[in-house]
mmCIF file of C-alpha atoms in Angstrom:
data_model
loop_
_atom_site.group_PDB
_atom_site.id
_atom_site.type_symbol
_atom_site.label_atom_id
_atom_site.label_comp_id
_atom_site.label_asym_id
_atom_site.label_seq_id
_atom_site.Cartn_x
_atom_site.Cartn_y
_atom_site.Cartn_z
ATOM 1 C CA MET A 3 14.162 -11.701 -13.037
ATOM 2 C CA ARG A 4 13.721 -10.098 -16.463
ATOM 3 C CA ILE A 5 9.948 -10.182 -16.022
ATOM 4 C CA THR A 6 10.292 -8.264 -12.768
ATOM 5 C CA ASP A 7 12.468 -5.698 -14.550
ATOM 6 C CA ILE A 8 9.731 -5.242 -17.146
ATOM 7 C CA PHE A 9 7.077 -4.783 -14.455
ATOM 8 C CA LEU A 10 9.305 -2.397 -12.493
ATOM 9 C CA SER A 11 9.733 -0.207 -15.587
ATOM 10 C CA ILE A 12 5.979 0.530 -15.695
ATOM 11 C CA PRO A 13 4.997 3.657 -13.701
ATOM 12 C CA TYR A 14 2.749 2.236 -11.001
ATOM 13 C CA LEU A 15 0.482 5.251 -10.596
ATOM 14 C CA LEU A 16 -0.213 5.448 -14.314
ATOM 15 C CA PHE A 17 -0.784 1.677 -14.496
ATOM 16 C CA ILE A 18 -3.334 1.772 -11.652
ATOM 17 C CA ILE A 19 -5.217 4.653 -13.281
ATOM 18 C CA VAL A 20 -5.250 2.901 -16.677
ATOM 19 C CA VAL A 21 -6.422 -0.419 -15.203
ATOM 20 C CA LEU A 22 -9.207 1.247 -13.236
ATOM 21 C CA THR A 23 -10.287 3.276 -16.259
ATOM 22 C CA VAL A 24 -10.195 0.457 -18.797
ATOM 23 C CA PHE A 25 -11.928 -2.093 -16.590
ATOM 24 C CA SER A 26 -14.317 0.335 -14.869
ATOM 25 C CA GLN A 27 -17.385 -1.181 -16.532
ATOM 26 C CA LEU A 28 -16.386 -4.736 -15.640
ATOM 27 C CA THR A 29 -19.147 -6.616 -13.856
ATOM 28 C CA ILE A 30 -18.399 -9.677 -11.797
ATOM 29 C CA PRO A 31 -21.416 -11.918 -11.199
ATOM 30 C CA GLY A 32 -22.350 -12.029 -7.538
ATOM 31 C CA LEU A 33 -20.488 -8.824 -6.631
ATOM 32 C CA ALA A 34 -21.866 -5.336 -6.350
ATOM 33 C CA ALA A 35 -20.307 -2.693 -8.592
ATOM 34 C CA LEU A 36 -18.431 -1.094 -5.676
ATOM 35 C CA ASN A 37 -17.017 -4.447 -4.538
ATOM 36 C CA ALA A 38 -15.889 -5.272 -8.083
ATOM 37 C CA ARG A 39 -14.206 -1.875 -8.295
ATOM 38 C CA ILE A 40 -12.378 -2.406 -4.989
ATOM 39 C CA LEU A 41 -11.332 -5.914 -6.067
ATOM 40 C CA LEU A 42 -10.003 -4.471 -9.321
ATOM 41 C CA MET A 43 -8.028 -1.845 -7.402
ATOM 42 C CA ILE A 44 -6.534 -4.535 -5.129
ATOM 43 C CA LEU A 45 -5.504 -6.584 -8.166
ATOM 44 C CA ALA A 46 -3.919 -3.500 -9.754
ATOM 45 C CA PHE A 47 -1.858 -2.901 -6.601
ATOM 46 C CA ILE A 48 -0.798 -6.564 -6.514
ATOM 47 C CA ILE A 49 0.276 -6.489 -10.167
ATOM 48 C CA VAL A 50 2.254 -3.313 -9.575
ATOM 49 C CA TRP A 51 4.017 -4.307 -6.347
ATOM 50 C CA TRP A 52 4.798 -8.029 -6.668
ATOM 51 C CA PRO A 53 8.147 -7.427 -8.443
ATOM 52 C CA THR A 54 9.423 -5.430 -5.484
ATOM 53 C CA TYR A 55 8.750 -8.329 -3.140
ATOM 54 C CA ALA A 56 10.202 -10.844 -5.592
ATOM 55 C CA ARG A 57 13.448 -8.889 -5.813
ATOM 56 C CA ILE A 58 13.703 -8.489 -2.044
ATOM 57 C CA VAL A 59 13.126 -12.195 -1.383
ATOM 58 C CA ARG A 60 15.518 -13.280 -4.118
ATOM 59 C CA GLY A 61 18.267 -10.994 -2.861
ATOM 60 C CA GLN A 62 17.817 -12.112 0.730
ATOM 61 C CA VAL A 63 17.777 -15.808 -0.191
ATOM 62 C CA LEU A 64 21.003 -15.365 -2.164
ATOM 63 C CA VAL A 65 22.634 -13.727 0.868
ATOM 64 C CA VAL A 66 21.275 -16.090 3.531
ATOM 65 C CA ARG A 67 22.083 -19.325 1.711
ATOM 66 C CA GLU A 68 25.787 -18.409 1.807
ATOM 67 C CA GLN A 69 25.819 -17.867 5.581
ATOM 68 C CA LYS A 70 27.904 -20.155 7.774
ATOM 69 C CA TYR A 71 24.966 -21.642 9.692
ATOM 70 C CA VAL A 72 23.319 -22.714 6.417
ATOM 71 C CA GLU A 73 26.597 -24.249 5.264
ATOM 72 C CA ALA A 74 26.892 -26.041 8.624
ATOM 73 C CA ALA A 75 23.342 -27.391 8.347
ATOM 74 C CA ARG A 76 24.040 -28.524 4.785
ATOM 75 C CA ALA A 77 27.263 -30.245 5.931
ATOM 76 C CA SER A 78 25.417 -32.010 8.767
ATOM 77 C CA GLY A 79 23.107 -33.635 6.229
ATOM 78 C CA ALA A 80 20.012 -31.426 6.322
ATOM 79 C CA GLY A 81 17.832 -31.820 3.248
ATOM 80 C CA ARG A 82 16.816 -29.039 0.876
ATOM 81 C CA GLY A 83 13.353 -28.734 2.417
ATOM 82 C CA ARG A 84 14.718 -28.420 5.957
ATOM 83 C CA LEU A 85 17.324 -25.895 4.830
ATOM 84 C CA LEU A 86 14.710 -23.844 3.052
ATOM 85 C CA LEU A 87 11.973 -23.957 5.700
ATOM 86 C CA ARG A 88 14.121 -23.897 8.841
ATOM 87 C CA HIS A 89 17.071 -21.697 7.950
ATOM 88 C CA ILE A 90 16.715 -19.721 4.722
ATOM 89 C CA LEU A 91 13.092 -18.498 4.612
ATOM 90 C CA PRO A 92 12.743 -17.430 8.292
ATOM 91 C CA ASN A 93 15.903 -15.363 8.012
ATOM 92 C CA SER A 94 14.883 -13.858 4.663
ATOM 93 C CA MET A 95 11.481 -12.484 5.639
ATOM 94 C CA TYR A 96 12.397 -9.432 7.706
ATOM 95 C CA PRO A 97 13.060 -7.097 4.758
ATOM 96 C CA VAL A 98 9.708 -8.266 3.346
ATOM 97 C CA PHE A 99 7.996 -7.226 6.598
ATOM 98 C CA ILE A 100 9.636 -3.822 6.387
ATOM 99 C CA GLN A 101 8.566 -3.343 2.761
ATOM 100 C CA MET A 102 5.059 -4.551 3.604
ATOM 101 C CA SER A 103 4.768 -2.012 6.404
ATOM 102 C CA LEU A 104 5.825 0.756 4.049
ATOM 103 C CA ASP A 105 3.297 -0.388 1.443
ATOM 104 C CA VAL A 106 0.438 -0.720 3.948
ATOM 105 C CA GLY A 107 1.096 2.877 4.937
ATOM 106 C CA THR A 108 1.482 3.970 1.309
ATOM 107 C CA VAL A 109 -1.701 2.429 -0.126
ATOM 108 C CA PRO A 110 -4.220 4.617 1.786
ATOM 109 C CA ILE A 111 -2.144 7.706 1.051
ATOM 110 C CA LEU A 112 -2.041 6.792 -2.649
ATOM 111 C CA ILE A 113 -5.777 6.070 -2.781
ATOM 112 C CA GLY A 114 -6.499 9.250 -0.840
ATOM 113 C CA SER A 115 -4.347 11.386 -3.111
ATOM 114 C CA LEU A 116 -5.958 9.931 -6.242
ATOM 115 C CA SER A 117 -9.421 10.565 -4.788
ATOM 116 C CA PHE A 118 -8.379 14.066 -3.773
ATOM 117 C CA LEU A 119 -7.181 14.813 -7.306
ATOM 118 C CA GLY A 120 -10.545 13.770 -8.695
ATOM 119 C CA PHE A 121 -10.000 10.264 -10.007
ATOM 120 C CA ASN A 122 -13.223 8.391 -9.416
ATOM 121 C CA LEU A 123 -11.655 5.249 -7.967
ATOM 122 C CA PHE A 124 -14.766 3.741 -6.471
ATOM 123 C CA GLY A 125 -17.277 4.516 -9.221
ATOM 124 C CA ILE A 126 -19.371 6.651 -6.877
ATOM 125 C CA PRO A 127 -21.148 9.613 -8.534
ATOM 126 C CA PHE A 128 -19.415 12.885 -7.724
ATOM 127 C CA THR A 129 -22.610 14.244 -6.194
ATOM 128 C CA GLN A 130 -22.209 11.768 -3.332
ATOM 129 C CA VAL A 131 -19.408 11.825 -0.778
ATOM 130 C CA PHE A 132 -17.716 8.471 -0.276
ATOM 131 C CA PRO A 133 -16.369 8.079 3.281
ATOM 132 C CA GLU A 134 -12.731 7.892 2.274
ATOM 133 C CA TRP A 135 -10.087 10.307 3.532
ATOM 134 C CA GLY A 136 -9.041 11.641 0.127
ATOM 135 C CA SER A 137 -12.574 12.248 -1.121
ATOM 136 C CA LEU A 138 -13.518 13.828 2.225
ATOM 137 C CA ALA A 139 -10.599 16.232 1.857
ATOM 138 C CA ALA A 140 -11.601 16.996 -1.753
ATOM 139 C CA TYR A 141 -15.194 17.660 -0.682
ATOM 140 C CA SER A 142 -13.975 19.930 2.103
ATOM 141 C CA ILE A 143 -11.825 21.892 -0.379
ATOM 142 C CA GLN A 144 -14.921 22.449 -2.544
ATOM 143 C CA ASN A 145 -16.827 23.546 0.549
ATOM 144 C CA PHE A 146 -13.895 25.707 1.635
ATOM 145 C CA THR A 147 -13.631 27.548 -1.695
ATOM 146 C CA GLY A 148 -17.410 27.999 -1.787
ATOM 147 C CA ILE A 149 -17.359 29.648 1.632
ATOM 148 C CA LEU A 150 -14.407 31.878 0.749
ATOM 149 C CA GLY A 151 -16.080 32.901 -2.503
ATOM 150 C CA SER A 152 -19.297 33.902 -0.751
ATOM 151 C CA CYS A 153 -17.713 35.791 2.154
ATOM 152 C CA ALA A 154 -18.351 39.474 2.296
ATOM 153 C CA VAL A 155 -15.980 41.955 3.848
ATOM 154 C CA GLY A 156 -15.753 41.147 7.532
ATOM 155 C CA THR A 157 -15.465 37.980 9.488
ATOM 156 C CA CYS A 158 -15.900 34.661 7.799
ATOM 157 C CA ILE A 159 -15.874 31.347 9.646
ATOM 158 C CA VAL A 160 -13.732 28.923 7.695
ATOM 159 C CA PRO A 161 -14.245 25.218 8.539
ATOM 160 C CA TRP A 162 -10.560 24.309 8.762
ATOM 161 C CA TRP A 163 -11.374 21.045 10.536
ATOM 162 C CA GLN A 164 -12.903 19.580 7.381
ATOM 163 C CA ILE A 165 -9.506 19.653 5.696
ATOM 164 C CA PHE A 166 -7.369 19.038 8.773
ATOM 165 C CA PHE A 167 -8.894 15.828 10.135
ATOM 166 C CA PRO A 168 -8.819 13.674 6.965
ATOM 167 C CA GLY A 169 -5.190 14.665 6.406
ATOM 168 C CA ILE A 170 -4.146 14.056 9.996
ATOM 169 C CA MET A 171 -5.914 10.680 10.009
ATOM 170 C CA LEU A 172 -4.013 9.618 6.883
ATOM 171 C CA PHE A 173 -0.774 10.686 8.539
ATOM 172 C CA LEU A 174 -1.544 8.948 11.843
ATOM 173 C CA PHE A 175 -2.569 5.748 10.068
ATOM 174 C CA ALA A 176 0.653 5.598 8.058
ATOM 175 C CA ILE A 177 2.806 6.309 11.123
ATOM 176 C CA SER A 178 0.977 3.791 13.327
ATOM 177 C CA VAL A 179 1.286 1.031 10.716
ATOM 178 C CA ASN A 180 5.014 1.723 10.421
ATOM 179 C CA PHE A 181 5.442 1.602 14.218
ATOM 180 C CA PHE A 182 3.444 -1.636 14.397
ATOM 181 C CA ALA A 183 5.557 -3.230 11.682
ATOM 182 C CA ASP A 184 8.736 -2.103 13.414
ATOM 183 C CA GLY A 185 7.565 -3.739 16.646
ATOM 184 C CA LEU A 186 6.588 -6.889 14.758
ATOM 185 C CA ARG A 187 10.013 -7.039 13.159
ATOM 186 C CA ASP A 188 11.670 -6.620 16.556
ATOM 187 C CA ALA A 189 9.510 -9.394 18.026
ATOM 188 C CA LEU A 190 10.151 -11.853 15.196
ATOM 189 C CA ASP A 191 13.821 -11.171 14.464
ATOM 190 C CA PRO A 192 15.886 -14.070 15.849
ATOM 191 C CA ARG A 193 18.947 -11.842 16.157
ATOM 192 C CA LEU A 194 17.091 -9.507 18.542
ATOM 193 C CA ARG A 195 15.677 -12.345 20.688
ATOM 194 C CA ARG A 196 19.053 -13.106 22.251
#
């Protein structure tokens, strides 16, 4: 678990930015530049978040293996494989589902906020608008300030919807993923099936 402590000490946002910056010119044969960039971003997220899952699973396995039903199965002669696959792992996965739901809701918000702040995550030239919620909001802010700067005294129509809809879609996505994961946990939890 010392390796996980080392990985957990690295600030994840800074690590993702450094990885994407250092390896931005990486070309993978057979993949377009955008696909290689997205693959690199996925790998950066995996490297950053695997220690969290490792700690959760380890802690749950340590708790579950001391439960009475595991002791009873061990006393009745169940082998290590049966104990692990039938009793320990199924009862250790629910905190992982909860953490996964939080991360699935967090990743688009993190990518959107980095795009909004101006980090070129996808390698798209800044003259083009990439259809991603954070870059759409950043483009709308540029449009918004341009309109406000050119308004004369009098009425000025401000396109509030350009800022509102990308933000509300990020919010609704994160909430819906969390509700879905909560329902999935309720459906799969053996304690709630009774």
